[in-house]
Amino acid sequence: MRILLINPNTSRAMTAKIAEAAREVAGPDVLIQAVCPATGAEAIESHTDEIAAAAAVIEAIAADRAGHDPADAYVIACFGDPGLDAAREIVDAPVVGIAEAAMHLAAVSGRHFGVVTTLGRTLGRAEDLVSRYGMERACVSLAATGIPVLDLEDTGSEAVTTIEQYGARAAADGADVIVLGCAGMADLCTELTERIGVPVVDGVAAAVGMASGMVRMGLGTSKRDEYARPSRAWAGFAGSGAAVGVGAGAGAGAGAGAGAAAGAGSGAAAADRGRSRAGGRPTDAPVHVQRPGDAPAGPAVSTVAPPPQPADATAFA
């Protein structure tokens, strides 16, 4: 079984880290091939970035299908699940987004969960996904740490501590499970579970498990109505670049990456630090509210009743 793991930003370092996390949970008969676009958004931190990310996802999948041995399933390794619906239109194979997989698994692991993500500007998208996936009652909090995505390429102790503090606050406010809201946090799952004391779900691992399970069940993407094949084939973007793969099996696929797109700057990231908002039903009171610039200094206090990798190689050109 081969799963194509698509990191839709251009960071090879993050792609390698995500691939490692995926391989830790994949079975011995599962080959994880991780790819990222050669050009496009450095990090997916805005709606503009998400357009480039969605294009990168579609181009990677379309090119893989044009190869001699297409993947058995696809995982979109970005918490905004960019291009998920379009990807499901163009293949019969399973396509799993990490946010969707993480939320569903968290809802099985506990009654309520909280999401801890990167920048405050991404909270709206996360809230949209909570609603789309029918998780309004299960999700009791959405919190932004203010950590830019690319800072997670090499996760240091300061970032881990910050994520832990927000996770602990969410747990104190009623979350039985914590969902990590960025693929770049994939390597922190075990450590944060031990630190916070409740299960912590990494969407990359959750999506790989779900995708491989679907393949074993013979369950693919329905071609009735919404996910029927589009009447016009994907033509790609003018100016699209090549894409690169990382790790085992990196030379097996074929395709192209998305065109350039602007990313959020470090100034915006600093302004976003510490923002959070409540999930759940519209009538729910905020689970916790932080002023920009404030981060939890100690143990969280509830304010509301709990409702063997080879070197990088060209994957496709």
CSV table of N, CA and C in Angstrom, one decimal, residues 150-229:
chain,number,residue,atom,x,y,z
A,150,LEU,N,6.4,28.2,10.3
A,150,LEU,CA,7.8,27.8,10.1
A,150,LEU,C,8.6,27.7,11.3
A,151,ASP,N,8.2,28.3,12.4
A,151,ASP,CA,8.9,28.1,13.7
A,151,ASP,C,8.8,26.7,14.2
A,152,LEU,N,7.9,25.9,13.6
A,152,LEU,CA,7.7,24.5,14.0
A,152,LEU,C,8.6,23.6,13.2
A,153,GLU,N,9.4,24.1,12.2
A,153,GLU,CA,10.3,23.2,11.5
A,153,GLU,C,11.3,22.5,12.5
A,154,ASP,N,11.7,23.3,13.5
A,154,ASP,CA,12.6,22.7,14.5
A,154,ASP,C,12.0,23.1,15.8
A,155,THR,N,11.2,22.2,16.4
A,155,THR,CA,10.4,22.5,17.5
A,155,THR,C,11.3,22.5,18.8
A,156,GLY,N,11.5,23.7,19.3
A,156,GLY,CA,12.3,23.9,20.5
A,156,GLY,C,11.5,23.8,21.8
A,157,SER,N,12.2,23.9,22.9
A,157,SER,CA,11.5,23.7,24.2
A,157,SER,C,10.5,24.9,24.4
A,158,GLU,N,10.8,26.1,24.0
A,158,GLU,CA,9.9,27.2,24.2
A,158,GLU,C,8.6,27.0,23.5
A,159,ALA,N,8.6,26.5,22.2
A,159,ALA,CA,7.4,26.2,21.5
A,159,ALA,C,6.6,25.1,22.2
A,160,VAL,N,7.3,24.1,22.6
A,160,VAL,CA,6.6,22.9,23.3
A,160,VAL,C,5.9,23.4,24.5
A,161,THR,N,6.6,24.2,25.3
A,161,THR,CA,6.0,24.8,26.6
A,161,THR,C,4.8,25.6,26.3
A,162,THR,N,4.9,26.5,25.3
A,162,THR,CA,3.7,27.3,24.9
A,162,THR,C,2.5,26.5,24.5
A,163,ILE,N,2.8,25.5,23.7
A,163,ILE,CA,1.7,24.6,23.2
A,163,ILE,C,1.1,23.8,24.4
A,164,GLU,N,2.0,23.4,25.3
A,164,GLU,CA,1.6,22.7,26.5
A,164,GLU,C,0.7,23.6,27.4
A,165,GLN,N,1.0,24.8,27.5
A,165,GLN,CA,0.3,25.7,28.4
A,165,GLN,C,-1.1,25.9,27.8
A,166,TYR,N,-1.3,26.1,26.5
A,166,TYR,CA,-2.6,26.3,26.0
A,166,TYR,C,-3.4,25.0,26.0
A,167,GLY,N,-2.7,23.9,25.8
A,167,GLY,CA,-3.4,22.6,25.9
A,167,GLY,C,-3.9,22.3,27.3
A,168,ALA,N,-3.0,22.7,28.3
A,168,ALA,CA,-3.5,22.5,29.7
A,168,ALA,C,-4.6,23.3,30.1
A,169,ARG,N,-4.7,24.6,29.5
A,169,ARG,CA,-5.8,25.5,29.8
A,169,ARG,C,-7.1,24.9,29.2
A,170,ALA,N,-7.0,24.3,27.9
A,170,ALA,CA,-8.1,23.7,27.3
A,170,ALA,C,-8.6,22.5,28.1
A,171,ALA,N,-7.7,21.7,28.6
A,171,ALA,CA,-8.1,20.6,29.4
A,171,ALA,C,-8.8,21.0,30.7
A,172,ALA,N,-8.3,22.1,31.3
A,172,ALA,CA,-8.9,22.6,32.5
A,172,ALA,C,-10.3,23.1,32.3
A,173,ASP,N,-10.5,23.6,31.1
A,173,ASP,CA,-11.8,24.2,30.7
A,173,ASP,C,-12.8,23.1,30.1
A,174,GLY,N,-12.4,21.9,30.2
A,174,GLY,CA,-13.4,20.8,29.8
A,174,GLY,C,-13.0,19.9,28.7
A,175,ALA,N,-11.8,20.1,28.1
A,175,ALA,CA,-11.5,19.2,26.9
A,175,ALA,C,-10.9,17.9,27.5
A,176,ASP,N,-11.5,16.8,27.0
A,176,ASP,CA,-10.9,15.5,27.4
A,176,ASP,C,-9.8,15.1,26.5
A,177,VAL,N,-9.7,15.7,25.3
A,177,VAL,CA,-8.7,15.4,24.3
A,177,VAL,C,-8.2,16.7,23.7
A,178,ILE,N,-6.9,16.8,23.4
A,178,ILE,CA,-6.4,18.0,22.7
A,178,ILE,C,-6.0,17.6,21.3
A,179,VAL,N,-6.4,18.4,20.3
A,179,VAL,CA,-6.1,18.3,18.9
A,179,VAL,C,-5.0,19.3,18.5
A,180,LEU,N,-3.9,18.8,18.0
A,180,LEU,CA,-2.9,19.7,17.5
A,180,LEU,C,-3.3,20.3,16.2
A,181,GLY,N,-3.4,21.6,16.1
A,181,GLY,CA,-3.9,22.3,14.9
A,181,GLY,C,-2.9,22.7,13.9
A,182,CYS,N,-1.8,21.9,13.7
A,182,CYS,CA,-0.9,22.2,12.6
A,182,CYS,C,0.0,20.9,12.4
A,183,ALA,N,0.2,20.6,11.1
A,183,ALA,CA,1.0,19.4,10.8
A,183,ALA,C,2.4,19.5,11.4
A,184,GLY,N,2.9,20.8,11.5
A,184,GLY,CA,4.2,21.0,12.1
A,184,GLY,C,4.4,20.6,13.5
A,185,MET,N,3.3,20.3,14.2
A,185,MET,CA,3.3,19.8,15.6
A,185,MET,C,3.3,18.3,15.7
A,186,ALA,N,3.4,17.6,14.6
A,186,ALA,CA,3.2,16.2,14.5
A,186,ALA,C,4.2,15.4,15.4
A,187,ASP,N,5.4,15.9,15.6
A,187,ASP,CA,6.3,15.2,16.4
A,187,ASP,C,6.2,15.4,17.9
A,188,LEU,N,5.2,16.2,18.3
A,188,LEU,CA,5.0,16.6,19.8
A,188,LEU,C,4.0,15.8,20.5
A,189,CYS,N,3.3,14.9,19.8
A,189,CYS,CA,2.1,14.2,20.3
A,189,CYS,C,2.4,13.5,21.6
A,190,THR,N,3.4,12.6,21.6
A,190,THR,CA,3.7,11.8,22.7
A,190,THR,C,4.1,12.6,23.9
A,191,GLU,N,5.0,13.6,23.7
A,191,GLU,CA,5.5,14.4,24.8
A,191,GLU,C,4.4,15.2,25.4
A,192,LEU,N,3.5,15.8,24.6
A,192,LEU,CA,2.4,16.6,25.1
A,192,LEU,C,1.4,15.8,25.8
A,193,THR,N,1.2,14.6,25.4
A,193,THR,CA,0.2,13.7,26.1
A,193,THR,C,0.7,13.5,27.5
A,194,GLU,N,2.0,13.2,27.7
A,194,GLU,CA,2.6,13.0,29.0
A,194,GLU,C,2.6,14.3,29.8
A,195,ARG,N,2.8,15.4,29.2
A,195,ARG,CA,2.9,16.7,30.0
A,195,ARG,C,1.5,17.2,30.4
A,196,ILE,N,0.5,17.1,29.5
A,196,ILE,CA,-0.8,17.6,29.8
A,196,ILE,C,-1.7,16.6,30.6
A,197,GLY,N,-1.5,15.3,30.3
A,197,GLY,CA,-2.2,14.3,31.1
A,197,GLY,C,-3.5,13.9,30.5
A,198,VAL,N,-3.8,14.3,29.3
A,198,VAL,CA,-5.0,13.8,28.5
A,198,VAL,C,-4.5,13.4,27.1
A,199,PRO,N,-5.2,12.6,26.4
A,199,PRO,CA,-4.8,12.2,25.0
A,199,PRO,C,-4.6,13.4,24.1
A,200,VAL,N,-3.5,13.4,23.4
A,200,VAL,CA,-3.3,14.5,22.4
A,200,VAL,C,-3.2,13.8,21.0
A,201,VAL,N,-4.0,14.4,20.1
A,201,VAL,CA,-4.2,13.8,18.7
A,201,VAL,C,-3.4,14.6,17.7
A,202,ASP,N,-2.5,14.0,17.0
A,202,ASP,CA,-1.9,14.6,15.8
A,202,ASP,C,-2.6,14.2,14.6
A,203,GLY,N,-3.0,15.2,13.8
A,203,GLY,CA,-3.8,14.9,12.6
A,203,GLY,C,-3.1,14.1,11.5
A,204,VAL,N,-1.8,14.2,11.5
A,204,VAL,CA,-1.0,13.4,10.5
A,204,VAL,C,-1.2,12.0,10.7
A,205,ALA,N,-0.9,11.6,12.0
A,205,ALA,CA,-1.0,10.2,12.4
A,205,ALA,C,-2.5,9.7,12.2
A,206,ALA,N,-3.4,10.6,12.6
A,206,ALA,CA,-4.8,10.2,12.5
A,206,ALA,C,-5.2,10.0,11.1
A,207,ALA,N,-4.8,10.8,10.2
A,207,ALA,CA,-5.1,10.7,8.8
A,207,ALA,C,-4.5,9.5,8.1
A,208,VAL,N,-3.3,9.2,8.5
A,208,VAL,CA,-2.6,8.0,7.9
A,208,VAL,C,-3.3,6.8,8.4
A,209,GLY,N,-3.7,6.7,9.6
A,209,GLY,CA,-4.4,5.6,10.2
A,209,GLY,C,-5.8,5.4,9.5
A,210,MET,N,-6.5,6.5,9.3
A,210,MET,CA,-7.8,6.5,8.6
A,210,MET,C,-7.7,6.1,7.2
A,211,ALA,N,-6.7,6.7,6.5
A,211,ALA,CA,-6.5,6.4,5.0
A,211,ALA,C,-6.2,4.9,4.8
A,212,SER,N,-5.2,4.4,5.6
A,212,SER,CA,-4.8,3.0,5.4
A,212,SER,C,-5.9,2.1,5.8
A,213,GLY,N,-6.7,2.4,6.8
A,213,GLY,CA,-7.9,1.6,7.2
A,213,GLY,C,-8.9,1.6,6.1
A,214,MET,N,-9.1,2.7,5.4
A,214,MET,CA,-10.1,2.7,4.3
A,214,MET,C,-9.6,1.9,3.2
A,215,VAL,N,-8.3,1.9,2.9
A,215,VAL,CA,-7.8,1.1,1.8
A,215,VAL,C,-8.0,-0.4,2.1
A,216,ARG,N,-7.7,-0.8,3.3
A,216,ARG,CA,-7.9,-2.2,3.7
A,216,ARG,C,-9.4,-2.6,3.7
A,217,MET,N,-10.3,-1.7,3.9
A,217,MET,CA,-11.7,-2.0,3.9
A,217,MET,C,-12.2,-2.0,2.5
A,218,GLY,N,-11.4,-1.5,1.5
A,218,GLY,CA,-11.9,-1.4,0.1
A,218,GLY,C,-12.8,-0.2,0.0
A,219,LEU,N,-12.7,0.8,0.9
A,219,LEU,CA,-13.6,2.0,0.9
A,219,LEU,C,-12.9,3.2,0.2
A,220,GLY,N,-13.5,3.7,-0.8
A,220,GLY,CA,-12.9,4.8,-1.6
A,220,GLY,C,-13.8,6.0,-1.5
A,221,THR,N,-13.6,6.9,-2.5
A,221,THR,CA,-14.4,8.1,-2.5
A,221,THR,C,-15.6,7.9,-3.4
A,222,SER,N,-16.8,8.2,-2.9
A,222,SER,CA,-18.0,8.1,-3.7
A,222,SER,C,-18.0,9.0,-5.0
A,223,LYS,N,-18.4,8.5,-6.1
A,223,LYS,CA,-18.5,9.3,-7.3
A,223,LYS,C,-19.9,9.7,-7.6
A,224,ARG,N,-20.8,9.6,-6.6
A,224,ARG,CA,-22.2,10.1,-6.9
A,224,ARG,C,-22.3,11.6,-6.5
A,225,ASP,N,-22.9,12.3,-7.4
A,225,ASP,CA,-23.3,13.7,-7.1
A,225,ASP,C,-22.0,14.6,-6.9
A,226,GLU,N,-21.9,15.1,-5.6
A,226,GLU,CA,-20.9,16.1,-5.4
A,226,GLU,C,-19.5,15.7,-5.7
A,227,TYR,N,-19.1,14.5,-5.4
A,227,TYR,CA,-17.7,14.1,-5.7
A,227,TYR,C,-17.6,13.4,-7.0
A,228,ALA,N,-18.6,13.5,-7.9
A,228,ALA,CA,-18.4,12.9,-9.3
A,228,ALA,C,-17.3,13.7,-10.0
A,229,ARG,N,-16.7,13.0,-10.9
A,229,ARG,CA,-15.6,13.7,-11.6
A,229,ARG,C,-16.0,15.0,-12.3
